[in-house]
Coordinates of C-alpha atoms in Angstrom, one line a residue:
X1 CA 0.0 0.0 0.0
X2 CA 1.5 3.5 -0.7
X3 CA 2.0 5.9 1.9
X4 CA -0.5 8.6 2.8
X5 CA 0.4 11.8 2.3
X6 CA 2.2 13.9 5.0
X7 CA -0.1 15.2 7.8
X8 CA -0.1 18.8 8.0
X9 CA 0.0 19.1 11.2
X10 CA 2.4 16.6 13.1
X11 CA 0.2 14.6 15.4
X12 CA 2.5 13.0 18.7
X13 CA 2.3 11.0 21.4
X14 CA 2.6 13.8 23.2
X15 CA 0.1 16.0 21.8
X16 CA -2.6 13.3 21.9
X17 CA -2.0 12.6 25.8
X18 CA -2.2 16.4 26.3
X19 CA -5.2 16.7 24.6
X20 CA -7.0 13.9 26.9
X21 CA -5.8 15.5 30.0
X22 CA -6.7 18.8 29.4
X23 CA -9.9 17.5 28.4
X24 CA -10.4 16.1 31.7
X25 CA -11.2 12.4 30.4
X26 CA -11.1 9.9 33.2
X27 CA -8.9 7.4 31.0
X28 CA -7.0 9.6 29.4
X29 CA -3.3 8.2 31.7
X30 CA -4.4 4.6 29.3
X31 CA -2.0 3.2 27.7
X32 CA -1.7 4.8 23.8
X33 CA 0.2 4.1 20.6
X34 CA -0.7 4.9 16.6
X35 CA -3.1 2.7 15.3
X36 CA -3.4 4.0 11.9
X37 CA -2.5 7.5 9.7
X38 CA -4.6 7.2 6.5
X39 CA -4.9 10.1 4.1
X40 CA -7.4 12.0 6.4
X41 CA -7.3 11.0 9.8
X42 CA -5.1 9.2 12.2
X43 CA -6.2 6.6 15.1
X44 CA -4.2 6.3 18.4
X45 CA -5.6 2.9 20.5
X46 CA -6.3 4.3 23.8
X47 CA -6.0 1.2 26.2
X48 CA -8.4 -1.8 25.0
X49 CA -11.6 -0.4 23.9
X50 CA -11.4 3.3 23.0
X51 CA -9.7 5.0 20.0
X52 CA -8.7 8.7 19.5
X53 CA -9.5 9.8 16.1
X54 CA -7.6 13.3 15.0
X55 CA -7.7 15.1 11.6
X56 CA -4.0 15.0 10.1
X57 CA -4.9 17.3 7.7
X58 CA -6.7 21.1 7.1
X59 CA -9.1 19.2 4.0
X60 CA -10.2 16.5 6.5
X61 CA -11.8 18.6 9.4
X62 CA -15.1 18.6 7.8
X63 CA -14.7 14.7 8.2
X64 CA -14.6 14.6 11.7
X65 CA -17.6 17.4 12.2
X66 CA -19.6 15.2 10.0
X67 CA -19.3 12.8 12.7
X68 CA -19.5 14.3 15.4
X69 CA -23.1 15.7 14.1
X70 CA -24.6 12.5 12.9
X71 CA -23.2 9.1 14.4
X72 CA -25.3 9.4 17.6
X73 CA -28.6 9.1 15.4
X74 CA -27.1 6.7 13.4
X75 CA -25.9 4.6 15.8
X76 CA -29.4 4.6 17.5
X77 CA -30.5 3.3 14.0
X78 CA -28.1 0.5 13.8
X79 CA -28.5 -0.8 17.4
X80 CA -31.5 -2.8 16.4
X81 CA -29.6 -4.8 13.7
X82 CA -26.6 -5.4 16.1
X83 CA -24.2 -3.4 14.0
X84 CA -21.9 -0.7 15.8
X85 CA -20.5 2.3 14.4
X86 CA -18.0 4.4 16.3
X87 CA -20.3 6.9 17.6
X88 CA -18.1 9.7 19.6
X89 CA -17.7 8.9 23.2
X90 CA -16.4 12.2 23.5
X91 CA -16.5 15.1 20.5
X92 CA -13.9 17.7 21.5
X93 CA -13.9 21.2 20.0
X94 CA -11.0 22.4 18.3
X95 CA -9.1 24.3 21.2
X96 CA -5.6 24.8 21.7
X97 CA -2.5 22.7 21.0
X98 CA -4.7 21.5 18.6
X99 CA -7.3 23.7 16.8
X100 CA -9.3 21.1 14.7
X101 CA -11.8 18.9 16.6
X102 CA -11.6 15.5 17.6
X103 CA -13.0 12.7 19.2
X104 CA -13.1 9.5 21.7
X105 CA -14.1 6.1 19.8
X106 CA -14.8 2.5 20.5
X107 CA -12.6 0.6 19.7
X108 CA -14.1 -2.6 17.6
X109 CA -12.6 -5.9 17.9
X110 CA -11.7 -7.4 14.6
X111 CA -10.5 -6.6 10.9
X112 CA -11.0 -4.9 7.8
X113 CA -12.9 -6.9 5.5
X114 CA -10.6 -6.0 3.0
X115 CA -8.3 -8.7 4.6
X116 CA -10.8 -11.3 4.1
X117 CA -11.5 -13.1 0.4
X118 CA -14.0 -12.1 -1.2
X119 CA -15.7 -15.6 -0.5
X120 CA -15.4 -15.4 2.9
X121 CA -17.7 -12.3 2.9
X122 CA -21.1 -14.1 2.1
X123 CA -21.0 -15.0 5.7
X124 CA -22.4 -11.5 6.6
X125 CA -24.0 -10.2 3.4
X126 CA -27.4 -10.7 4.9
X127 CA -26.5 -8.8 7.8
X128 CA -24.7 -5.5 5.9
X129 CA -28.1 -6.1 4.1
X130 CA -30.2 -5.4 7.4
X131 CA -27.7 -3.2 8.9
X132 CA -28.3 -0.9 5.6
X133 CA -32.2 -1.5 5.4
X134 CA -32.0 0.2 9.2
X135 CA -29.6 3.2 7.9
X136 CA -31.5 4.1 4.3
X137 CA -34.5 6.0 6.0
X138 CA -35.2 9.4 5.5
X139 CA -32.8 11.8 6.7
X140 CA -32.4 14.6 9.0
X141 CA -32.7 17.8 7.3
X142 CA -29.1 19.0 8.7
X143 CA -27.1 15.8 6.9
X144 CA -24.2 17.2 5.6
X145 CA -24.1 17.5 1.7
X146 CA -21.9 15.8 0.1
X147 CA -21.7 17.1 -4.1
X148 CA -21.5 13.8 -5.3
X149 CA -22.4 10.7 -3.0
X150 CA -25.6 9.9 -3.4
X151 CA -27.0 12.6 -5.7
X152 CA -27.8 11.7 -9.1
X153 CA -26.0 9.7 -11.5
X154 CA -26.3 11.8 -14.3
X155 CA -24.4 14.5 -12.6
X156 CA -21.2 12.5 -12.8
X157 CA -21.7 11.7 -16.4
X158 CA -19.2 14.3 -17.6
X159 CA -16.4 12.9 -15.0
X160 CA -17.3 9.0 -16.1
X161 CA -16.8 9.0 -19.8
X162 CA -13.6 11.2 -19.1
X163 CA -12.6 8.8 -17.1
X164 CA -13.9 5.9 -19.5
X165 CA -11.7 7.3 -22.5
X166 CA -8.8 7.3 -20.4
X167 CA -8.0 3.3 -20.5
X168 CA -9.4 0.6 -22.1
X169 CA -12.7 -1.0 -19.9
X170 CA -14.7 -4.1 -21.1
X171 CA -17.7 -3.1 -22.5
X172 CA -20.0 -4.3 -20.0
X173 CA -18.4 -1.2 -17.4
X174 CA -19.7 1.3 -20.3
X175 CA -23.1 -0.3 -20.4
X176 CA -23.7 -0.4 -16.6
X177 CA -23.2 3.4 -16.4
X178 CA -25.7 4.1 -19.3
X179 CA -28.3 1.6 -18.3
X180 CA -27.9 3.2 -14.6
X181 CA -28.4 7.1 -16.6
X182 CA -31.6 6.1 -18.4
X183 CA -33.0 4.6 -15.6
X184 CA -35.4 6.8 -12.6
X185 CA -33.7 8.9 -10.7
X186 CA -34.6 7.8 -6.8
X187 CA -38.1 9.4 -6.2
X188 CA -38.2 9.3 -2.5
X189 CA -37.7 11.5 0.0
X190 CA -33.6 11.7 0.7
X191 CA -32.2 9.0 3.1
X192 CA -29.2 8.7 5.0
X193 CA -26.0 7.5 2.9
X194 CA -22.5 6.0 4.3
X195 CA -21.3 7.3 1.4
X196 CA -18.0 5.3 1.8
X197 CA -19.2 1.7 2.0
X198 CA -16.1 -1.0 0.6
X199 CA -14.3 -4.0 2.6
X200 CA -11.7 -1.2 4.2
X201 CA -14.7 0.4 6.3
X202 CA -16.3 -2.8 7.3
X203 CA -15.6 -4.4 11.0
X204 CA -16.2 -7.9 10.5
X205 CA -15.0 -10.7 13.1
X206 CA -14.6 -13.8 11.2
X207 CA -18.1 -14.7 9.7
X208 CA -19.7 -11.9 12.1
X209 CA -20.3 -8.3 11.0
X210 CA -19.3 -5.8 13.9
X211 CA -19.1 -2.6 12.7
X212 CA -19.9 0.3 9.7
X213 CA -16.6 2.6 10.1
X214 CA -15.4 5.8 8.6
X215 CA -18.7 8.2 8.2
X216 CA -16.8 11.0 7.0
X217 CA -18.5 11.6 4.1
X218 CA -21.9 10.4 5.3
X219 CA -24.5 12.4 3.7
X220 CA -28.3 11.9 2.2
X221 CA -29.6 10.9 -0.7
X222 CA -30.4 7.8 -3.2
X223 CA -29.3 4.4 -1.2
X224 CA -28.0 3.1 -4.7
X225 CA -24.3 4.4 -3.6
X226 CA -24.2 2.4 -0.8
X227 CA -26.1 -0.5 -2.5
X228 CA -23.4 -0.7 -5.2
X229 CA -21.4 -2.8 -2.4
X230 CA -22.9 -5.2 -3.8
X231 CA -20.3 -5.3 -6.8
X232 CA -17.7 -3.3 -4.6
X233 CA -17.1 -5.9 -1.5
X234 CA -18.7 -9.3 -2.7
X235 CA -18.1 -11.9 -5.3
X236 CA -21.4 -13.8 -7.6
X237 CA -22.5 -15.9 -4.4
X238 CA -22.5 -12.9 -1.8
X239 CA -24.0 -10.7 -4.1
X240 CA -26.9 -12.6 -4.7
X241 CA -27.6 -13.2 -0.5
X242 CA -26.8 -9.6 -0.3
X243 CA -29.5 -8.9 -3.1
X244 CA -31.8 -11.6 -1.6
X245 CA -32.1 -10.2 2.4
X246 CA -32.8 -6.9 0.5
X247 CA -36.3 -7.4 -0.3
X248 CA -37.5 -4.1 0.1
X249 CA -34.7 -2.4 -2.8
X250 CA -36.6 -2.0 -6.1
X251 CA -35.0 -3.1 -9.5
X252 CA -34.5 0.4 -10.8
X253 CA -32.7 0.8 -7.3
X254 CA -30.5 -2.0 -8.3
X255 CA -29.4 -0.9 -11.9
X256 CA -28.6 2.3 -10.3
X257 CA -26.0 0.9 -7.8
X258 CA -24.5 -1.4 -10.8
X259 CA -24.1 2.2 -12.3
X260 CA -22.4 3.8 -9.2
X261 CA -20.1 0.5 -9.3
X262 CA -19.1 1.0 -12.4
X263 CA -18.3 4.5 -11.8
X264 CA -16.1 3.6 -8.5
X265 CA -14.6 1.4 -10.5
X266 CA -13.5 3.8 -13.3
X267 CA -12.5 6.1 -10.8
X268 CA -10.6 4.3 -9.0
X269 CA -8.5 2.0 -12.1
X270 CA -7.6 5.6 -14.0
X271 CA -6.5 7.8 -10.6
X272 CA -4.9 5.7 -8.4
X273 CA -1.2 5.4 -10.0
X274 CA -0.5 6.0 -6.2
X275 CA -2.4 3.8 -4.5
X276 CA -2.0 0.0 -5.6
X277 CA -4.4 -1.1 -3.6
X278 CA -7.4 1.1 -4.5
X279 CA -6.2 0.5 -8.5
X280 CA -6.3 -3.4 -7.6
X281 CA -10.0 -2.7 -6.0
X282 CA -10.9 -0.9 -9.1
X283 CA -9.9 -4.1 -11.0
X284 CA -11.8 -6.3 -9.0
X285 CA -15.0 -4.2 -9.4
X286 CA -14.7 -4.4 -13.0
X287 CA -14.1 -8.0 -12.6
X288 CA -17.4 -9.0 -11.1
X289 CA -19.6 -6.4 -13.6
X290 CA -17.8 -8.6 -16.6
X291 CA -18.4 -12.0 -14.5
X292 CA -21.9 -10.6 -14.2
X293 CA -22.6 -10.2 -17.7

């Protein structure tokens, strides 16, 4: 995996544990070490069940107040289906040493399922099915906005066949995006969206899903982005429990999130030079639209 890029402000030891104690957290003398830097955030393990999560960089702060807004409803809405998401145990102002807000997190036992085969990922279709039947209801009016996530397909066409004429894709990519376009646009009322959803931000603890991680860009709209997981994390079989457990998702629904797959796909094979991983991803995607076909 390539290296994320340099964190704009240097986040320490140090500063973390200052920032606990002057935040007057009862566990903030727990034992602590870096967890993870990605490309927007950074988690430090705070003894055995809690996480800090810090911006690393200026561009990511509006990450971390997305979260800080929303995950408390939407971990009331996932409760029922026994999914967790890391709703902030404690959402900290930005304040000085460190002037971007932050927060206190569970800490999920577990992996990535991006570390699991794609096989081994039927075990919990069903239940990412459930957990996302309990998330797609109608939104708050405050969800944050996101330009792109959710909103309509057809205002990504321009980017697509940019991105289309850039490489060479089978022609079953180019055919999911334009059955996707002439299909209805999502005529309900605007529900929440993850708005992130692949194996990277899914908790899972062998066959058992745990957790939904990484709401940064959570916003509201048509449920077909998150639906396209069902081409982005799972092979033929897991794909067609994850279709089966969700009954209530019309078939104009479904051609919609074989549409955003194929755009995540594209986007991800022509702009990640960079990043191995996400262009191995973007391969995969395309993989199981061909297979599909």
């Amino acid at each position: 995996m390539a290296d994320s890029p340099a964190a704009d402000f240097p986040i320490t030891e140090n500063l973390v544990r200052t920032l606990l104690r002057n935040a007057h957290l009862d566990y903030a003398e727990e034992p602590l070490s870096l967890a993870f830097a990605g490309w927007d955030n950074e988690m430090w393990r705070l003894g055995t069940t809690r996480a800090v999560r810090l911006p690393r960089r200026e561009l990511s702060v509006p990450l971390i107040d997305h979260e800080q807004l929303v995950l408390s409803r939407i971990a009331a809405l996932l409760r029922p289906a026994g999914v967790q998401v890391p709703e902030p145990l404690a959402a900290m102002p930005a304040t000085e040493p460190f002037a971007r807000p932050w927060s206190v997190v569970p800490w999920f036992g577990g992996s990535a399922a991006l570390h699991q085969p794609r096989a081994a990922r039927t075990a919990w279709a069903a239940k990412l099915a459930e957990a996302l039947a309990a998330l797609h209801v109608a939104a708050d009016a405050d969800a944050p906005a996101n330009p792109v996530r959710g909103q309509a397909l057809q205002t990504r066409d321009g980017a697509v066949r940019e991105r289309l004429a850039m490489t060479v894709f089978p022609p079953r990519v180019l055919a999911a995006w334009e059955d996707a376009l002439s299909t209805p646009e999502w005529p309900h009322a605007p529900v929440w969206v993850h708005g992130d959803l692949h194996a990277g931000n899914i908790v899972v603890d062998g066959p058992h899903l745990v957790a939904l991680v990484d709401f940064g860009d959570v916003t509201s709209g048509d449920p077909a982005y998150d639906l396209a997981a069902a081409w982005i994390v799972f092979d033929a079989a897991g794909r067609r429990e994850f279709i089966a457990a969700s009954a209530h998702v019309d078939a104009d629904t479904w051609v919609r999130a074989r549409g955003w797959a194929a755009a995540i796909a594209v986007t991800l094979t022509v702009l990640s030079d960079d990043r191995p991983d996400y262009a191995a991803l973007g391969a995969e995607i395309v993989a199981e639209l061909v297979a599909e076909s």
